[in-house]
Amino acid sequence: MDNPFQILIDKLDKTEITLQKMQAKIDLLMEEKKEKYLSPEEARQMFNPKISPSTLHRWQQSGLVKRHFIGKKVCYKLSEIQDSIKTLKPYKAKAPIEIGASLQ
């Protein structure tokens, strides 16, 4: 017959391993929930083509994009910028001018 204390030790070891796996999953989920913050430059680069600082400022002033502060630094939440990209009309660059096209 097996030692009853050894059976208890084995079960405790298995329980500890299960708890460690559960904690790892919880930590991973918590990490995914953390919000990523972007600098103004990073936020501008999220748009294609990249928007100018004045466009970002104008959108922020009109409430289309919300700025946040970490200490004295201005930053933008990644999720909010992604939502803004979906709601704003796509930013379109002007069509390039063909040089010499009007000379023909």
C-alpha atoms as a PDB file:
ATOM      1  CA  MET A   1       0.000   0.000   0.000  1.00  0.00           C
ATOM      2  CA  ASP A   2       1.190   3.495  -0.852  1.00  0.00           C
ATOM      3  CA  ASN A   3       2.317   5.892   1.813  1.00  0.00           C
ATOM      4  CA  PRO A   4      -0.716   8.188   2.484  1.00  0.00           C
ATOM      5  CA  PHE A   5       1.581  11.143   3.094  1.00  0.00           C
ATOM      6  CA  GLN A   6       3.227  10.662  -0.287  1.00  0.00           C
ATOM      7  CA  ILE A   7      -0.215  10.602  -1.943  1.00  0.00           C
ATOM      8  CA  LEU A   8      -1.037  13.922  -0.255  1.00  0.00           C
ATOM      9  CA  ILE A   9       2.309  15.417  -1.295  1.00  0.00           C
ATOM     10  CA  ASP A  10       1.727  14.340  -4.919  1.00  0.00           C
ATOM     11  CA  LYS A  11      -1.759  15.858  -4.940  1.00  0.00           C
ATOM     12  CA  LEU A  12      -0.437  19.086  -3.443  1.00  0.00           C
ATOM     13  CA  ASP A  13       2.278  19.230  -6.104  1.00  0.00           C
ATOM     14  CA  LYS A  14      -0.306  18.760  -8.872  1.00  0.00           C
ATOM     15  CA  THR A  15      -2.505  21.440  -7.307  1.00  0.00           C
ATOM     16  CA  GLU A  16       0.432  23.836  -7.134  1.00  0.00           C
ATOM     17  CA  ILE A  17       1.245  23.246 -10.809  1.00  0.00           C
ATOM     18  CA  THR A  18      -2.398  23.841 -11.754  1.00  0.00           C
ATOM     19  CA  LEU A  19      -2.476  27.073  -9.742  1.00  0.00           C
ATOM     20  CA  GLN A  20       0.739  28.269 -11.400  1.00  0.00           C
ATOM     21  CA  LYS A  21      -0.770  27.629 -14.849  1.00  0.00           C
ATOM     22  CA  MET A  22      -3.931  29.487 -13.882  1.00  0.00           C
ATOM     23  CA  GLN A  23      -1.882  32.431 -12.561  1.00  0.00           C
ATOM     24  CA  ALA A  24       0.098  32.536 -15.818  1.00  0.00           C
ATOM     25  CA  LYS A  25      -3.164  32.716 -17.798  1.00  0.00           C
ATOM     26  CA  ILE A  26      -4.486  35.472 -15.546  1.00  0.00           C
ATOM     27  CA  ASP A  27      -1.238  37.426 -15.933  1.00  0.00           C
ATOM     28  CA  LEU A  28      -1.443  37.085 -19.720  1.00  0.00           C
ATOM     29  CA  LEU A  29      -5.033  38.334 -19.771  1.00  0.00           C
ATOM     30  CA  MET A  30      -4.139  41.259 -17.522  1.00  0.00           C
ATOM     31  CA  GLU A  31      -1.226  42.157 -19.804  1.00  0.00           C
ATOM     32  CA  GLU A  32      -3.571  42.186 -22.806  1.00  0.00           C
ATOM     33  CA  LYS A  33      -5.930  44.544 -20.955  1.00  0.00           C
ATOM     34  CA  LYS A  34      -3.197  47.114 -20.269  1.00  0.00           C
ATOM     35  CA  GLU A  35      -3.573  50.163 -22.427  1.00  0.00           C
ATOM     36  CA  LYS A  36      -0.713  51.144 -24.687  1.00  0.00           C
ATOM     37  CA  TYR A  37       0.036  54.850 -24.973  1.00  0.00           C
ATOM     38  CA  LEU A  38       1.487  56.513 -28.045  1.00  0.00           C
ATOM     39  CA  SER A  39       3.587  59.626 -28.377  1.00  0.00           C
ATOM     40  CA  PRO A  40       2.191  62.305 -30.712  1.00  0.00           C
ATOM     41  CA  GLU A  41       4.646  61.132 -33.395  1.00  0.00           C
ATOM     42  CA  GLU A  42       3.512  57.508 -33.037  1.00  0.00           C
ATOM     43  CA  ALA A  43      -0.136  58.593 -33.148  1.00  0.00           C
ATOM     44  CA  ARG A  44       0.473  60.580 -36.353  1.00  0.00           C
ATOM     45  CA  GLN A  45       2.128  57.571 -37.963  1.00  0.00           C
ATOM     46  CA  MET A  46      -0.953  55.429 -37.340  1.00  0.00           C
ATOM     47  CA  PHE A  47      -2.713  57.294 -40.154  1.00  0.00           C
ATOM     48  CA  ASN A  48      -1.893  56.479 -43.747  1.00  0.00           C
ATOM     49  CA  PRO A  49      -0.408  58.693 -44.953  1.00  0.00           C
ATOM     50  CA  LYS A  50       1.014  60.127 -41.768  1.00  0.00           C
ATOM     51  CA  ILE A  51      -0.840  63.250 -40.654  1.00  0.00           C
ATOM     52  CA  SER A  52       0.826  66.525 -39.734  1.00  0.00           C
ATOM     53  CA  PRO A  53       1.190  67.781 -36.152  1.00  0.00           C
ATOM     54  CA  SER A  54      -1.317  70.556 -36.921  1.00  0.00           C
ATOM     55  CA  THR A  55      -3.906  68.020 -38.161  1.00  0.00           C
ATOM     56  CA  LEU A  56      -3.523  65.956 -35.005  1.00  0.00           C
ATOM     57  CA  HIS A  57      -3.831  69.119 -32.909  1.00  0.00           C
ATOM     58  CA  ARG A  58      -6.908  70.285 -34.852  1.00  0.00           C
ATOM     59  CA  TRP A  59      -8.580  66.859 -34.445  1.00  0.00           C
ATOM     60  CA  GLN A  60      -7.743  66.934 -30.738  1.00  0.00           C
ATOM     61  CA  GLN A  61      -9.213  70.436 -30.371  1.00  0.00           C
ATOM     62  CA  SER A  62     -12.423  69.367 -32.135  1.00  0.00           C
ATOM     63  CA  GLY A  63     -12.773  66.253 -29.967  1.00  0.00           C
ATOM     64  CA  LEU A  64     -12.089  63.707 -32.702  1.00  0.00           C
ATOM     65  CA  VAL A  65      -8.944  62.541 -30.929  1.00  0.00           C
ATOM     66  CA  LYS A  66      -8.447  62.686 -27.166  1.00  0.00           C
ATOM     67  CA  ARG A  67      -5.066  63.495 -25.647  1.00  0.00           C
ATOM     68  CA  HIS A  68      -3.890  62.298 -22.256  1.00  0.00           C
ATOM     69  CA  PHE A  69      -1.040  63.315 -19.999  1.00  0.00           C
ATOM     70  CA  ILE A  70       1.485  61.121 -18.270  1.00  0.00           C
ATOM     71  CA  GLY A  71       3.218  63.619 -16.059  1.00  0.00           C
ATOM     72  CA  LYS A  72       3.805  66.529 -18.407  1.00  0.00           C
ATOM     73  CA  LYS A  73       4.010  64.395 -21.555  1.00  0.00           C
ATOM     74  CA  VAL A  74       1.162  64.377 -24.062  1.00  0.00           C
ATOM     75  CA  CYS A  75       0.155  60.925 -25.215  1.00  0.00           C
ATOM     76  CA  TYR A  76      -2.692  59.150 -26.957  1.00  0.00           C
ATOM     77  CA  LYS A  77      -4.305  55.797 -26.184  1.00  0.00           C
ATOM     78  CA  LEU A  78      -3.721  53.265 -28.944  1.00  0.00           C
ATOM     79  CA  SER A  79      -7.316  51.991 -28.728  1.00  0.00           C
ATOM     80  CA  GLU A  80      -8.714  55.528 -29.074  1.00  0.00           C
ATOM     81  CA  ILE A  81      -6.514  56.280 -32.086  1.00  0.00           C
ATOM     82  CA  GLN A  82      -7.658  53.017 -33.687  1.00  0.00           C
ATOM     83  CA  ASP A  83     -11.287  54.010 -33.049  1.00  0.00           C
ATOM     84  CA  SER A  84     -10.606  57.464 -34.509  1.00  0.00           C
ATOM     85  CA  ILE A  85      -9.126  55.910 -37.638  1.00  0.00           C
ATOM     86  CA  LYS A  86     -12.362  53.968 -38.118  1.00  0.00           C
ATOM     87  CA  THR A  87     -14.643  56.967 -37.563  1.00  0.00           C
ATOM     88  CA  LEU A  88     -12.694  59.679 -39.400  1.00  0.00           C
ATOM     89  CA  LYS A  89     -12.886  59.907 -43.129  1.00  0.00           C
ATOM     90  CA  PRO A  90      -9.708  58.412 -44.531  1.00  0.00           C
ATOM     91  CA  TYR A  91      -7.046  61.051 -44.803  1.00  0.00           C
ATOM     92  CA  LYS A  92      -6.165  61.407 -48.463  1.00  0.00           C
ATOM     93  CA  ALA A  93      -3.103  63.045 -49.882  1.00  0.00           C
ATOM     94  CA  LYS A  94      -3.484  65.372 -52.842  1.00  0.00           C
ATOM     95  CA  ALA A  95      -2.901  63.735 -56.201  1.00  0.00           C
ATOM     96  CA  PRO A  96       0.677  64.233 -57.368  1.00  0.00           C
ATOM     97  CA  ILE A  97       1.142  66.833 -60.081  1.00  0.00           C
ATOM     98  CA  GLU A  98       2.721  65.464 -63.227  1.00  0.00           C
ATOM     99  CA  ILE A  99       5.511  67.737 -64.331  1.00  0.00           C
ATOM    100  CA  GLY A 100       5.387  68.526 -68.026  1.00  0.00           C
ATOM    101  CA  ALA A 101       1.843  67.206 -68.506  1.00  0.00           C
ATOM    102  CA  SER A 102       0.478  70.671 -69.238  1.00  0.00           C
ATOM    103  CA  LEU A 103       3.300  71.514 -71.657  1.00  0.00           C
ATOM    104  CA  GLN A 104       2.202  69.060 -74.327  1.00  0.00           C
END
